[in-house]
Structure formats: C-alpha cells, structure tokens
XYZ file of C-alpha atoms in Angstrom:
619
model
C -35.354 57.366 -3.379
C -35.376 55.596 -0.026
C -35.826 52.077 0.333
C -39.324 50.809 1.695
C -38.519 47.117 2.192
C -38.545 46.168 5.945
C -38.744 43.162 8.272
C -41.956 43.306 10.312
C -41.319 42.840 13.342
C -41.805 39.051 15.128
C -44.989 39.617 17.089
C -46.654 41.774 13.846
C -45.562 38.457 11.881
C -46.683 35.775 14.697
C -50.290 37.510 14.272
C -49.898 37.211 10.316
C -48.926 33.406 10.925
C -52.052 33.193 13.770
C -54.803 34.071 10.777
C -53.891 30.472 9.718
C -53.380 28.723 12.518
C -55.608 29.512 14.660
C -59.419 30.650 13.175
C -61.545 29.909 15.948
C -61.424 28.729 19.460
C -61.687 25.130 17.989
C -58.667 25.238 16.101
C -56.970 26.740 19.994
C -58.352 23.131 21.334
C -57.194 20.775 18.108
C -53.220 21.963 18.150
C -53.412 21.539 22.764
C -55.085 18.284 22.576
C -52.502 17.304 20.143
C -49.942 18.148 21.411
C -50.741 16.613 24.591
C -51.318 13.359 22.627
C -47.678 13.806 21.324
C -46.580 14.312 24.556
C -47.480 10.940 25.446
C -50.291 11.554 27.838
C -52.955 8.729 29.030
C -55.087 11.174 30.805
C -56.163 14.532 29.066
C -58.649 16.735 30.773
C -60.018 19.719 28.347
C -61.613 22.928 30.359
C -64.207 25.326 28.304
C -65.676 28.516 29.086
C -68.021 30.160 27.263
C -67.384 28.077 23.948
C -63.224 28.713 24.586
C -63.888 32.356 24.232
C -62.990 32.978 27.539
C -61.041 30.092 28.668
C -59.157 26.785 26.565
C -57.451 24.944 29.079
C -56.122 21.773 28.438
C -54.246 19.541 31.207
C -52.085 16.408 30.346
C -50.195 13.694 31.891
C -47.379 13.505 30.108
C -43.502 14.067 29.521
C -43.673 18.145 30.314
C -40.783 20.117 29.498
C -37.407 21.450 30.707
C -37.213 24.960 31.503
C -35.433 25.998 28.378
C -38.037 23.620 26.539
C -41.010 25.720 27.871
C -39.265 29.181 27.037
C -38.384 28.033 23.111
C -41.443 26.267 22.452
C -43.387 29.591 21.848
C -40.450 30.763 19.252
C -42.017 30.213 15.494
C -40.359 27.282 13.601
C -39.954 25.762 17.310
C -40.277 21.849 17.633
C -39.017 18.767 18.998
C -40.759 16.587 16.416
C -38.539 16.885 13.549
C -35.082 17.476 12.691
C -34.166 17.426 8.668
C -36.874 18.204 5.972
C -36.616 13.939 5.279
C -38.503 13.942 8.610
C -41.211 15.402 7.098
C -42.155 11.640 5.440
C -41.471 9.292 8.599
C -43.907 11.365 10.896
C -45.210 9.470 13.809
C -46.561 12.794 15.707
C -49.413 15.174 15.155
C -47.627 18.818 14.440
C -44.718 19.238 12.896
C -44.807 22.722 11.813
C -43.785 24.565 15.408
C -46.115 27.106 14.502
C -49.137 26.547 16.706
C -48.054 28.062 20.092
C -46.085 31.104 18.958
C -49.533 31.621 17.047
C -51.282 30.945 19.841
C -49.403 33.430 22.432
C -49.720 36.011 19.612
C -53.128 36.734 20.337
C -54.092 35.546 23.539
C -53.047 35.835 26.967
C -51.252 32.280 27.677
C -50.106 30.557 31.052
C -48.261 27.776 31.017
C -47.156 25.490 33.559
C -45.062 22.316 32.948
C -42.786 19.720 35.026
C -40.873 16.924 34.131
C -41.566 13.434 35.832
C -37.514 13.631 36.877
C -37.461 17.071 37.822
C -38.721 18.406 41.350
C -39.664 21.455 40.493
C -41.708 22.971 37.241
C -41.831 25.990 35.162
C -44.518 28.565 35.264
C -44.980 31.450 32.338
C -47.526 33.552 31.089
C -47.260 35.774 28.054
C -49.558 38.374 26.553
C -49.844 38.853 23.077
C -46.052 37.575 22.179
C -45.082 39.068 25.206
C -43.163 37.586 28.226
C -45.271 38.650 31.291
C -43.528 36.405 34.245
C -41.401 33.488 34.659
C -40.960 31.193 37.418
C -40.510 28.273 38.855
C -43.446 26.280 40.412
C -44.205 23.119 42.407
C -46.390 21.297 39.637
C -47.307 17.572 39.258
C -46.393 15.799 36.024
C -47.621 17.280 32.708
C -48.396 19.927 31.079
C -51.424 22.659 31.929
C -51.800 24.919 28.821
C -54.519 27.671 29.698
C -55.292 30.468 26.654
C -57.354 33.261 27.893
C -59.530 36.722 25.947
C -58.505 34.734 22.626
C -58.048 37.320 20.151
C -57.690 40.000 22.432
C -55.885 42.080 20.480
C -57.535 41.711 17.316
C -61.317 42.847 17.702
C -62.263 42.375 14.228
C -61.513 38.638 14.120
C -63.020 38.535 17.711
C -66.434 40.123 16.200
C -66.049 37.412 13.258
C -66.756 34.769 15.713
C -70.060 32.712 15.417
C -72.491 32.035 18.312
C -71.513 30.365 21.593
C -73.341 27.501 20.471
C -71.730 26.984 17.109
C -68.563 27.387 18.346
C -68.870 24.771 21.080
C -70.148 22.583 18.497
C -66.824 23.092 16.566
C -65.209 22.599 19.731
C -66.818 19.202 19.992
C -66.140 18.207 16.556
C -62.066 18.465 17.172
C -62.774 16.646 20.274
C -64.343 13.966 19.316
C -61.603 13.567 16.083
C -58.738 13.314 18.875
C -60.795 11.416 21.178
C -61.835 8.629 18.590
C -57.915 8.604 17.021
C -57.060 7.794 20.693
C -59.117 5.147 22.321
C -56.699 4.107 24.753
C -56.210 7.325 26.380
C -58.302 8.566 29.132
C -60.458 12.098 28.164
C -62.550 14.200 29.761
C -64.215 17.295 28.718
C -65.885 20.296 30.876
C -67.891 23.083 29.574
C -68.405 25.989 32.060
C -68.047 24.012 34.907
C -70.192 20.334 33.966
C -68.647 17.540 32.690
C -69.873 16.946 28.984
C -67.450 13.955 28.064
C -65.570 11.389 30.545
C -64.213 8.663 28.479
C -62.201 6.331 30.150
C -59.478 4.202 27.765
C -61.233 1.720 26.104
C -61.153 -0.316 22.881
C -62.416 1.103 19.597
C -66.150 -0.125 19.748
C -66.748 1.055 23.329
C -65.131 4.713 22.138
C -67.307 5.389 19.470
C -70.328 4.143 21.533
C -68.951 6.568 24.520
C -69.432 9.259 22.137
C -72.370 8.771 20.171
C -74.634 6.900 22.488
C -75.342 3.156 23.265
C -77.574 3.300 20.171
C -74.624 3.061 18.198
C -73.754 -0.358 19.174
C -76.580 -2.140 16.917
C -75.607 -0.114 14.080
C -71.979 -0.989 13.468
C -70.921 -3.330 11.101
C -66.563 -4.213 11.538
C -64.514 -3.390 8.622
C -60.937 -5.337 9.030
C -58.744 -5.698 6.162
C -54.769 -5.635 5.958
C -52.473 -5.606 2.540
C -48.818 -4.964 1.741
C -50.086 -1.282 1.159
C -52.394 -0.352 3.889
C -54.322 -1.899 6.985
C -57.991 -0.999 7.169
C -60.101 -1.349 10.520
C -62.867 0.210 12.149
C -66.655 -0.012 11.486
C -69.554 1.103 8.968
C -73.418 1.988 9.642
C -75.739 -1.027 8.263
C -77.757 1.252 5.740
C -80.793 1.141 7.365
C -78.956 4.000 9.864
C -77.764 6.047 7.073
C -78.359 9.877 7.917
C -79.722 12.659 6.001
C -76.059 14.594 7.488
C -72.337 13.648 7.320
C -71.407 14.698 11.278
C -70.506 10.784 11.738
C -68.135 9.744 8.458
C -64.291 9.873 10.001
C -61.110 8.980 8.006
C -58.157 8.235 10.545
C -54.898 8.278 8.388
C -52.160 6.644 10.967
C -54.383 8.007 13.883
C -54.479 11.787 11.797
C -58.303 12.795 11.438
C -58.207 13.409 7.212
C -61.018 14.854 4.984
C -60.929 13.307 1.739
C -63.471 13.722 -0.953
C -62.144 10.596 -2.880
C -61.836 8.052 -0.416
C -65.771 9.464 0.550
C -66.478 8.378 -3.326
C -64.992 5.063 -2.414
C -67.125 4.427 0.778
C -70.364 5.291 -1.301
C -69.585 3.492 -4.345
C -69.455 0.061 -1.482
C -73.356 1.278 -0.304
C -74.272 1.614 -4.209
C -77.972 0.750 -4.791
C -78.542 -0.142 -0.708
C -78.678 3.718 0.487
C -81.860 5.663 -0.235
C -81.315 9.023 -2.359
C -79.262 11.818 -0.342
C -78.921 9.086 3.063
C -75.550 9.076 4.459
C -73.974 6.303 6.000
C -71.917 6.505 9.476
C -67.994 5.101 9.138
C -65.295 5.559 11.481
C -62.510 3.758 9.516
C -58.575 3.763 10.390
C -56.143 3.393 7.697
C -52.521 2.601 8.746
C -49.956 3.302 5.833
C -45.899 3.571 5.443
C -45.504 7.237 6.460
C -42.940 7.378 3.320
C -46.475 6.889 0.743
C -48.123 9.859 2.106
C -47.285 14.100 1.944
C -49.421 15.611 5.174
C -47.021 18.886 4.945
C -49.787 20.328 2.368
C -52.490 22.612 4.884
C -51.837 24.171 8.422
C -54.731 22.504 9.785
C -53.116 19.175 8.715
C -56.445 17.668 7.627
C -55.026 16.871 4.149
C -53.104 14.379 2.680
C -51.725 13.245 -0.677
C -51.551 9.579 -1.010
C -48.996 7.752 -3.829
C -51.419 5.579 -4.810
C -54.916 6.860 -4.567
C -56.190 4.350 -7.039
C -55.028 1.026 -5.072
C -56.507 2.955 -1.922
C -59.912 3.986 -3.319
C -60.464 -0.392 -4.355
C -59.137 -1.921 -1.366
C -61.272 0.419 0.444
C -64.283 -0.131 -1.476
C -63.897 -3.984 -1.876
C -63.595 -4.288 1.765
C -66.794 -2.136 3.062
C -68.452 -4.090 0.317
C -67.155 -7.165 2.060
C -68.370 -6.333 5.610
C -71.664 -5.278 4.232
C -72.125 -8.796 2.569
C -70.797 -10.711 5.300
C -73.187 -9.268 7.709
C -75.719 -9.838 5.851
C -76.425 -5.727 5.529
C -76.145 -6.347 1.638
C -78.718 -7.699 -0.145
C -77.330 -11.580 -1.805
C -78.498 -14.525 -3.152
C -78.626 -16.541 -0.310
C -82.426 -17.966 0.083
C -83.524 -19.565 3.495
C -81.949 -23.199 3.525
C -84.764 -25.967 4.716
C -83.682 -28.733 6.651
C -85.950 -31.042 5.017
C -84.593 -31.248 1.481
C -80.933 -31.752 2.650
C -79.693 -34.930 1.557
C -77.986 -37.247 4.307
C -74.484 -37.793 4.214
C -74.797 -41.839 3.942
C -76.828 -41.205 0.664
C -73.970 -40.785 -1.056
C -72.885 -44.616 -1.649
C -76.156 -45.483 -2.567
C -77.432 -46.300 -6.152
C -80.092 -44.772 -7.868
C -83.367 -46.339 -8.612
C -85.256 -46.072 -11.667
C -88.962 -44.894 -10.683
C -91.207 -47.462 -11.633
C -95.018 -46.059 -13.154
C -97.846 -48.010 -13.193
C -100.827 -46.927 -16.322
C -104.609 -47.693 -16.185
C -104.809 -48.137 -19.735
C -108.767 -48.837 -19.141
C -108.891 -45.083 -17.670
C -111.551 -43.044 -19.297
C -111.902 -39.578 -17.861
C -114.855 -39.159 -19.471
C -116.884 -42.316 -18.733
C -118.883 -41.936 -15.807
C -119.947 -45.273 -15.282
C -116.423 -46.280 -16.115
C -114.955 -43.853 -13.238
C -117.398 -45.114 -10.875
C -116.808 -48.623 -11.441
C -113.255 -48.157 -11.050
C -113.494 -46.499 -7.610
C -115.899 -48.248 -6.622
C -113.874 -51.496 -6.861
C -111.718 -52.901 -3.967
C -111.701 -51.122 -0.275
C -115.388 -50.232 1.412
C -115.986 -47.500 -0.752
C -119.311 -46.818 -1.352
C -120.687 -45.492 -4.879
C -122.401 -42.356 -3.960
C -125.863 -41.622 -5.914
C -125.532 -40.868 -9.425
C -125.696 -36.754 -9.505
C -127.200 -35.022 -12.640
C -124.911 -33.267 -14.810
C -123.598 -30.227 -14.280
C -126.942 -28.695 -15.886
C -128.641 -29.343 -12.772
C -126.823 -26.965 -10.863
C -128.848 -24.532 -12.384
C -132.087 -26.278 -11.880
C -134.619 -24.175 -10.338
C -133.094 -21.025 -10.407
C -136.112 -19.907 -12.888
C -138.117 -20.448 -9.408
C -136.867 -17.948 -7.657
C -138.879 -14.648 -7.090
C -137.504 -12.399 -9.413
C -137.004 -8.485 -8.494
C -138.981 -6.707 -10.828
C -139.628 -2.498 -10.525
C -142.880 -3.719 -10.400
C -143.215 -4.238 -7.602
C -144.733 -1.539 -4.929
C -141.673 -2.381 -1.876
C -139.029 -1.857 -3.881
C -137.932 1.567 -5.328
C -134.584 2.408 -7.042
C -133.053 5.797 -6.787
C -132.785 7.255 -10.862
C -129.610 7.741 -11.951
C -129.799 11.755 -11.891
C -130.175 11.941 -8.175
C -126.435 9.683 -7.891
C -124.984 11.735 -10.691
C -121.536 13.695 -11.111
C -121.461 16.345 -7.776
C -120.399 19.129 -10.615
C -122.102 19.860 -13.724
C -120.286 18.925 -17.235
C -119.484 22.344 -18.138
C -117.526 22.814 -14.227
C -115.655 19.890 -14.737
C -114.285 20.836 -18.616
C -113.244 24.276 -17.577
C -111.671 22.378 -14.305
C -109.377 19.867 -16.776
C -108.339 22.642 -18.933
C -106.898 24.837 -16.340
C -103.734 23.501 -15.871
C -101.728 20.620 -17.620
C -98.991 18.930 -16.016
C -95.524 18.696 -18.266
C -93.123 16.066 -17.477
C -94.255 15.896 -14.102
C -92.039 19.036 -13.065
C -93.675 22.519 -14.477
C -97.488 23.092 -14.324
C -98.835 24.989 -17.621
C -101.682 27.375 -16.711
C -103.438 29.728 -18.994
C -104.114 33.863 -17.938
C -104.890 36.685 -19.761
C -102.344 37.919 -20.867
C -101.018 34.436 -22.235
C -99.838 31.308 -20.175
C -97.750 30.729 -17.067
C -95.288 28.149 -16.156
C -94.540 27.137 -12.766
C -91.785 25.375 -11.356
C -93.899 22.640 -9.246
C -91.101 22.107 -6.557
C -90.119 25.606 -5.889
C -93.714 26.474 -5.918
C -94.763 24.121 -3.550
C -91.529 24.643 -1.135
C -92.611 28.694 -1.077
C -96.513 27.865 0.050
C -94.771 25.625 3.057
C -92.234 28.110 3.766
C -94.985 30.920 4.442
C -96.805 28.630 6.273
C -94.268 27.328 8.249
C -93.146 30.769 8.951
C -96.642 32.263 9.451
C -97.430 29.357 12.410
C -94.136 29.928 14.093
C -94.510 33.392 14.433
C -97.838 34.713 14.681
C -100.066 32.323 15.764
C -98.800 28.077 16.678
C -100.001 25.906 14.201
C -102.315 22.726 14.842
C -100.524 19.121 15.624
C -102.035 15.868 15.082
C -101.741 13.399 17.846
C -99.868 9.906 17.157
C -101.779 6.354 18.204
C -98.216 5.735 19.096
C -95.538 8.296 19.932
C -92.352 8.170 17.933
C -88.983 7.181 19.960
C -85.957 8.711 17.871
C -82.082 8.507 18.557
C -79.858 11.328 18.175
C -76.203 12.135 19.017
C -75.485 14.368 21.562
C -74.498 17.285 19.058
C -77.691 16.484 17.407
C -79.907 16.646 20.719
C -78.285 19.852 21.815
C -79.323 21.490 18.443
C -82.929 20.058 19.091
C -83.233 21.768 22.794
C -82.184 25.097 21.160
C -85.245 24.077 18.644
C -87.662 22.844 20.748
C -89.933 25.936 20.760
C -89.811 26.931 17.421
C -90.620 23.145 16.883
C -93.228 23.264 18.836
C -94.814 26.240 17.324
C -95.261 24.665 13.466
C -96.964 21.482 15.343
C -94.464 19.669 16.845
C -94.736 17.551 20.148
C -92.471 16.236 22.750
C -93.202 14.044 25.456
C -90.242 12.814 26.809
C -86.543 14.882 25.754
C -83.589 12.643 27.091
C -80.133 13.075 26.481
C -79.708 10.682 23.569
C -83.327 10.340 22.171
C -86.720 12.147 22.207
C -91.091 10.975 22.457
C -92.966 12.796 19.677
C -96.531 12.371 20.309
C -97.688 14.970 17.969
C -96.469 16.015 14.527
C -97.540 18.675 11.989
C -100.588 18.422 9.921
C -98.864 18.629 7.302
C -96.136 15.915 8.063
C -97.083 12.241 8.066
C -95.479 10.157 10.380
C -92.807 8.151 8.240
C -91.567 11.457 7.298
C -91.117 12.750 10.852
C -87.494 11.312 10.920
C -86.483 12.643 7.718
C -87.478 16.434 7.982
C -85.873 16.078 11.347
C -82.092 14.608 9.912
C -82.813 17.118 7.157
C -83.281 20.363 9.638
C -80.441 19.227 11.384
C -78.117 18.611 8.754
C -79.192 22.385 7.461
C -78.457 23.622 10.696
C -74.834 21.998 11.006
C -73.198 24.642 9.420
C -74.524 27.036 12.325
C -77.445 28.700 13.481
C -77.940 32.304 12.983
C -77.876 34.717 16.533
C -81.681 35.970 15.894
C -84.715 34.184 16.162
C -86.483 35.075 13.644
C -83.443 33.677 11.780
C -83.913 30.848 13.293
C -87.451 30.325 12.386
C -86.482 31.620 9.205
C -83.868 28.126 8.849
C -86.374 26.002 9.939
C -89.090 26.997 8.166
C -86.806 26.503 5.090
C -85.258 23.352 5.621
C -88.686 21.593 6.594
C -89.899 23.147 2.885
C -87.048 21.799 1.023
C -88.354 18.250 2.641
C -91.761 18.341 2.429
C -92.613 19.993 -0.724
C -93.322 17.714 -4.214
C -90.287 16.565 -5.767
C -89.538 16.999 -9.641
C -91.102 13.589 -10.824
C -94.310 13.113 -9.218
C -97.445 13.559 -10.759
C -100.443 15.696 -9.337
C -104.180 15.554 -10.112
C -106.066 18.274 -11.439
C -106.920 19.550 -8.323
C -103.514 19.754 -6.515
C -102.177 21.597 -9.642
C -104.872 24.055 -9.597
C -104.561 24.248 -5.697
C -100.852 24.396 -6.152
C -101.093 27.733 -8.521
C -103.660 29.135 -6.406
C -101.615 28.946 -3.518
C -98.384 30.194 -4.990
C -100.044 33.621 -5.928
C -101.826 33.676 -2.863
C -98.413 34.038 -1.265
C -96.764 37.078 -0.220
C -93.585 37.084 -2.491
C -94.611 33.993 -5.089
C -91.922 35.233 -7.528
C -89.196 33.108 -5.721
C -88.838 30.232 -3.730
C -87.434 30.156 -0.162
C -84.122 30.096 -1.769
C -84.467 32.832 -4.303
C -84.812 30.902 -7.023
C -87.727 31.683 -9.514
C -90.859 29.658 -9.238
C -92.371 30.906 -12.357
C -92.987 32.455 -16.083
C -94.870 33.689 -18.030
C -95.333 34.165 -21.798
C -97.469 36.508 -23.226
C -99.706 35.708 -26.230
C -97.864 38.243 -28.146
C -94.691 36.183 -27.855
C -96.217 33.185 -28.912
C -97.359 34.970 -31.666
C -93.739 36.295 -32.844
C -92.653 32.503 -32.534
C -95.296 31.708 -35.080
C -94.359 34.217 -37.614
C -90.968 33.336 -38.256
C-alpha cells in the first residue's frame, strides 16, 4: 500500500494557522496596532471601512523595515522580537509568535509599504492570498502603512460567519481602546469610513481614559498606586456609586499587555465587598508592572492570557490596595464621624491641673412642697410669686360645661356603619384569600380542577412583560408617562452608539428622548410600567445584554429588548405579593400566548393533579 502522509503545502497551512490568528476583522486591527507599537511609533493612525471588512489600514511612525525585512516578515515563524526560546520570559514587545502577518496575507489581499528613517527610498509589496503580486521600490515617508483588503476573500464560509457591521466595529473598538489605554503617550487616531471617531493626542493616564470614555469619567475615578518587591500597581477604580450593570470598562494591563483574568477580577470585587449593589460592576483600569521572568504569556495566540508564579501574593496586594484607595477617598464606608471644632481641647491645656467640681445641695429642697418651692424662688432677685394655681384637677374644670354632641340632636346625623362597610361582600373576599397562597415568597400555589398549580413567580411575571413589551413595539407603541423632571444619563461612546441603533424600538415600548448627545441622553418620558429610579438600571441592563451583539433582524431586535427589559423589571424571587397581584399575576400568565415558558425557555409552571396527591397519600 502507498503511503498517504504528505506536507500540505505553505499557503494551505498559513490558512490553517489564520483560523487562530485572525477570527474577525478585530483581531486584523489588534496584531497592526501592535506591531506598530513595537515598532516604536508615537503617532498611529487606524483607517476602517465598513467595520474592516473592506479595508484595515493602519499607518505608523516608526522604525519601518529594510527591504529584505519587509519580504521575510510575511514567512511563518518570522520575527525580530526574539531569538532563543529563553526569550520567551524577558519579553518587552507585544508578538512574539511571527505568526500574525503570514496569517494575515493568507487570506486577504495585503499592501505594504515601509521605509527606514536612514534609507531614501522604501519598499512597496502587495500579496494575495500568500501570494507575491508586485514588488517595488517606493518614495515613502518614515513608517510603516499596512493596508489588508476583501479579508477572507478566499474563504467564504468564514466570511458568511461574520457578525453585523455594527458588532464588528464594536469589536474593533474594543482592541482599540486596549492598545490605546496601554499606550498613553503615543498619539492615536481612529477613522471609520471616512470620519474621525477617535483623535487622542499623547497624554498622561487620567486624561487617556477620560479621552475615551467621556469627561464624565473624571469625577468617577478614584487612583490606585501601590509598588512592592513583586509588582507595581497604578491606575484608577470607579467610586461604587458608578458601578455598571456591564463589564465593557474593567481593564487589566500586565507590563502594558491588555490580560483577561478571572482571578485577579475575584480580587478587585472582593476590595468593593458589601459597597456594590447586587450584579453592579465597578469600572478599573489598573496597570500591573512585574519581572517578565514571573510570568508565561506564550499560553493563547491572542496573547490575552497569562500565568503568574505567584497568583496568591498578586490576588492580596491587589485587593489590599483597591481597598486602600477606596478608604482613603473616602468611597468606603469608615468610622470616621464629623469632628466639631468646639469640643477640641487647646493645646496649652495640657500643663494645667485638674479641678475637682465643687456641688452645692439644698438640703431644705422639697419637690413636693408647694409653699416650700415658692418660697424658695421667690427669695432673692425681683422675682415675683405668681398666683397660687389650683392643682392639676382644675385643668379639667368645666369641661362637664361644654355642649355635649348627642344623636339627639336634629343637625347632626351620622352615616350607619353599613353604608361605610367592606366594598365586597364576606363571601367575595373568602373565596378571594383562598385562591392563591404565596410559598416562600418565590412560587404562587393556586388551586384548578383538575388539582393545583404552581407557578414560578419570576419567570411568570418576566413572560407577561415580555409579551407586552413585544406586543407595544410591534403592533401598536405603547403609552409613556411624562417626567416633572427629565432624566440626564451618561454613557460611553460604545454605549451611545448601541442606544441610536435602539432609539426607535425604545421609543415604541414608551420611551422618550429629548435631547441625544454624543456622551449622554434627556429622557422626558419613560414606560408605564418603569418608575423612574429604575430607568438607569433597565437601561445598563439592555445594554449589557446587547454587548455580546445584536442580531441582523428587527424583530430580533425587539425580540432582545423586550427580553432584557423583562429580566429587569419583573418580581424577583424574595418579594412578597398581596392577594391581588398573585391572583393578577396567574391570570395574566395564562392569558399569555405561550405561558408554558418564560422568555428564556424556562418553565414557569406545574401542575399536580388530585390523583397524584392522592397516590402520595397512600403509600
């Protein structure tokens, strides 16, 4: 028998490699703004069009390359950033891997043009899917312009598995801001089909973050700053009062690396223990510098991983000093009463002696003699003895003289107590109690026919607001009560770019905007349904729901937001309900359209038949 085993060849492998590299146009933008970083740029411009699916360009200032530099650096395993595998643990740069731009030029159509400051002339080449279309030489400033075109040309199916232009510029903006906020001292600026989204000049780590996410930002930032033999710690935390329903603004910076990390999250939370609201997510933006020997980043392709040696020292210092900021800001809540001026002692108190108070005794005090009190105040100054009052009796002197009401008399009638009686009869109100029965203020116990019914309060409640919601945003818009004063909330610019797409189906369950701005928006008109503390909530809620990316359709979309503003509104597990809202409750949920399950397929009820009760019974 023949043998089977064969090399594939290097582009068929370069597209094997891309799957990982390179997922969506976001990841295209991560591995070109770092390397432009690595390149030592101070200004990097990134180009978009049509959420990178047509166009990632990304132009740098920095060292460019040599002509055999730009030719090699699409090979696989082709870098300049390490040499032995004991560079892997003294990394100072972003990649490492010299995967990304072979990947890259696997499935795109590439054009590169590079020039070093030395050199007078640069290097211009494009390649198509692996393949070398042109080389030549150019007259280029300094830098490096790295423009990927048709990403995924060649591979339709991962081209159809791409999301919405809006959710992936949103991913593109979420690897922006990462490299933008790991960098403050370098100049960005970001275009999307031809308008400048981002221009953030260099500046120092406050004014970065505020760049990004608003001048709002500024009030809510408490400083975290804390340095030990095994890591440095700076950057800021949200005062809890800010916290979020949604984790788009919690950043780890791991020697200027964006990292996710699950445990050092556990360790920022435990600091905000019992001063965050259930579910409420504070904002942090922290930096932590370590020895690049203690940590292993060589574990993903995406590089947003990393294995520390000591998690455990880590996770405390980390903890101990967010839980220091908070206190000394005075975020925290501490023992530490308002000081008044007036019972400070002075400082020249201190040599003097103490005296022993001195107390003087009427021994000839008798409460209870009148004429005794009298006399006694009545001796010395002017003060005159006032008449001798009657006792205490007297204050109720004459009251027998007053006209008494009697029914007697023809003015006055009083209504009988019949007419001011109980608006239902006894029998109405018994059958009301036993109806339903509330059980441990989480299922409601109602009898039928057949036997009883159980429902799941929560989920029942969420599927009568979900058809609601649904039913006003689709066929008819639903009634809005107005607000005295109009609500003035603060959003990123992510968040108010989700809320323009929104704004009609918000509109439609009740919603109202006055004023939309680019960091905030004027409700003057909410849902009937919604109070007005709660309008900020269901609104961080939605959007949180919606991070992961909104579905193409419309009537998707409804469908989301009819969901998430259930899951918000609708009784939690825990509170108690009267009579009547558990009755009203039931009759709503099989007044619906599919009671069976909630919004979220879950059951919302069931039932037990008399017959099963009765098996129960005769064991």
């Amino acid at each position: 028998m023949s043998s089977i085993i064969q090399l594939l060849p290097d582009h068929v492998a370069n597209q094997i490699a891309a799957g990982e590299v390179v997922q969506r146009p976001a990841s295209v933008v991560k591995e070109l703004l770092e390397n432009a970083v690595d390149a030592k740029a101070t200004d990097i411009k990134l180009i978009i069009k049509d959420a990178g699916k047509a166009l990632v360009q990304v132009i740098d200032n920095g060292l460019g390359m040599s002509v055999t530099d730009a030719r090699l650096c699409f090979e696989r395993h082709a870098t300049s950033k390490i040499r032995l595998a004991e560079d892997l643990f003294s990394l100072d740069t972003k990649g490492f891997r010299g995967e990304a731009l072979a990947s890259i030029a696997a499935i795109a159509h590439v054009e590169m043009k590079t020039k070093q400051d030395q050199e007078e002339f640069g290097t211009q080449i494009i390649i198509e899917g692996s393949k070398f279309v042109s080389q030549e030489v150019a007259v280029l400033p300094k830098g490096t312009s790295f423009a990927v075109k048709n990403l995924f040309f060649n591979i339709p199916a991962r081209r159809n598995f791409l999301k919405s232009d809006a959710v992936e510029y949103r991913h593109i903006i979420d690897e922006f801001q990462r490299v933008a906020l790991a960098h403050a001292n370098i100049h960005f600026t970001f275009y999307h089909n031809g308008s400048e989204m981002y221009n953030l000049p260099a500046s120092s780590l406050r004014q970065r973050i505020v760049n990004i996410f608003s001048g709002k930002m500024n009030e809510k930032l408490v400083p975290v700053q804390e340095e030990t033999d095994i890591i440095t710690i700076q950057g800021f935390v949200s005062k809890a009062e800010f916290a979020k329903k949604s984790r788009g603004e919690q950043f780890f910076f791991v020697n200027d690396r964006f990292i996710k990390s699950g445990y050092l999250h556990h360790a920022v939370m435990a600091a905000y223990d019992g001063i965050l609201k259930d579910g409420a997510q504070p904002s942090y933006f922290l930096y932590l510098t370590v020895p690049p020997n203690t940590i292993d980043i060589n574990i993903h392709p995406t590089k947003t991983e990393i294995k520390f040696d000591d998690e455990h020292a880590l996770y405390a210092i980390l903890r101990a000093s967010i839980k220091h900021s908070l206190g000394q800001f005075n975020v925290a809540p501490v023992l530490d009463f308002d000081r008044d001026s007036n019972l400070d002692t002075p400082y020249h108190y201190k040599d003097l002696e103490g005296e022993t108070p001195t107390i003087q005794v009427d021994r000839s005090f008798n409460p209870f003699s009148d004429d005794k009190v009298n006399k006694h105040y009545a001796s010395g100054s002017g003060y005159k003895k006032p008449e001798p009052t009657a006792n205490w009796e007297s204050l109720y002197v004459g009251l027998k003289q007053e006209p008494e009401f009697t029914t007697t008399n023809p003015d006055f009638s009083f209504e009988s107590e019949e007419v001011t009686g109980s608006l239902f009869n006894e029998e109405e109100v018994e059958q009301t109690v036993n109806s339903a029965y509330q059980i441990h203020k989480k299922y409601i116990v109602s009898p039928i026919k057949s036997g009883m019914v159980i429902v799941d309060q929560q989920r029942a409640h969420q599927r009568v607001l979900y058809e609601q919601f649904l039913t006003n945003m689709t066929v008819h818009q639903a009634s809005s009560q107005q607000l005295l004063f109009p609500l003035d909330l603060f959003f990123s610019s992510i968040e108010m770019e989700l809320i323009e797409e929104l704004k009609l189906s918000l509109i439609n369950t009740g919603f109202v905007f006055e004023e939309t701005d680019s960091d905030h928006v004027v409700i003057s008109g909410i849902p009937v349904n919604v109070t007005e503390s709660e309008v900020s909530m269901v609104l961080e809620q939605l959007l949180s729901d919606l991070q992961d990316g909104i579905p193409d359709s419309s009537f998707s979309q409804n469908d989301t937001i009819a969901k998430s503003m259930a899951k918000s509104l609708a009784v939690k597990t825990g509170t108690s309900l009267t009579v009547k809202e558990q009755e009203n409750l039931v009759n709503g949920l099989f007044a619906c359209k599919d009671p069976n399950v909630s919004p979220f397929q879950k059951p919302t009820f069931i039932t037990m038949r008399v017959e099963d009760i009765d098996k129960k019974f005769a064991l």
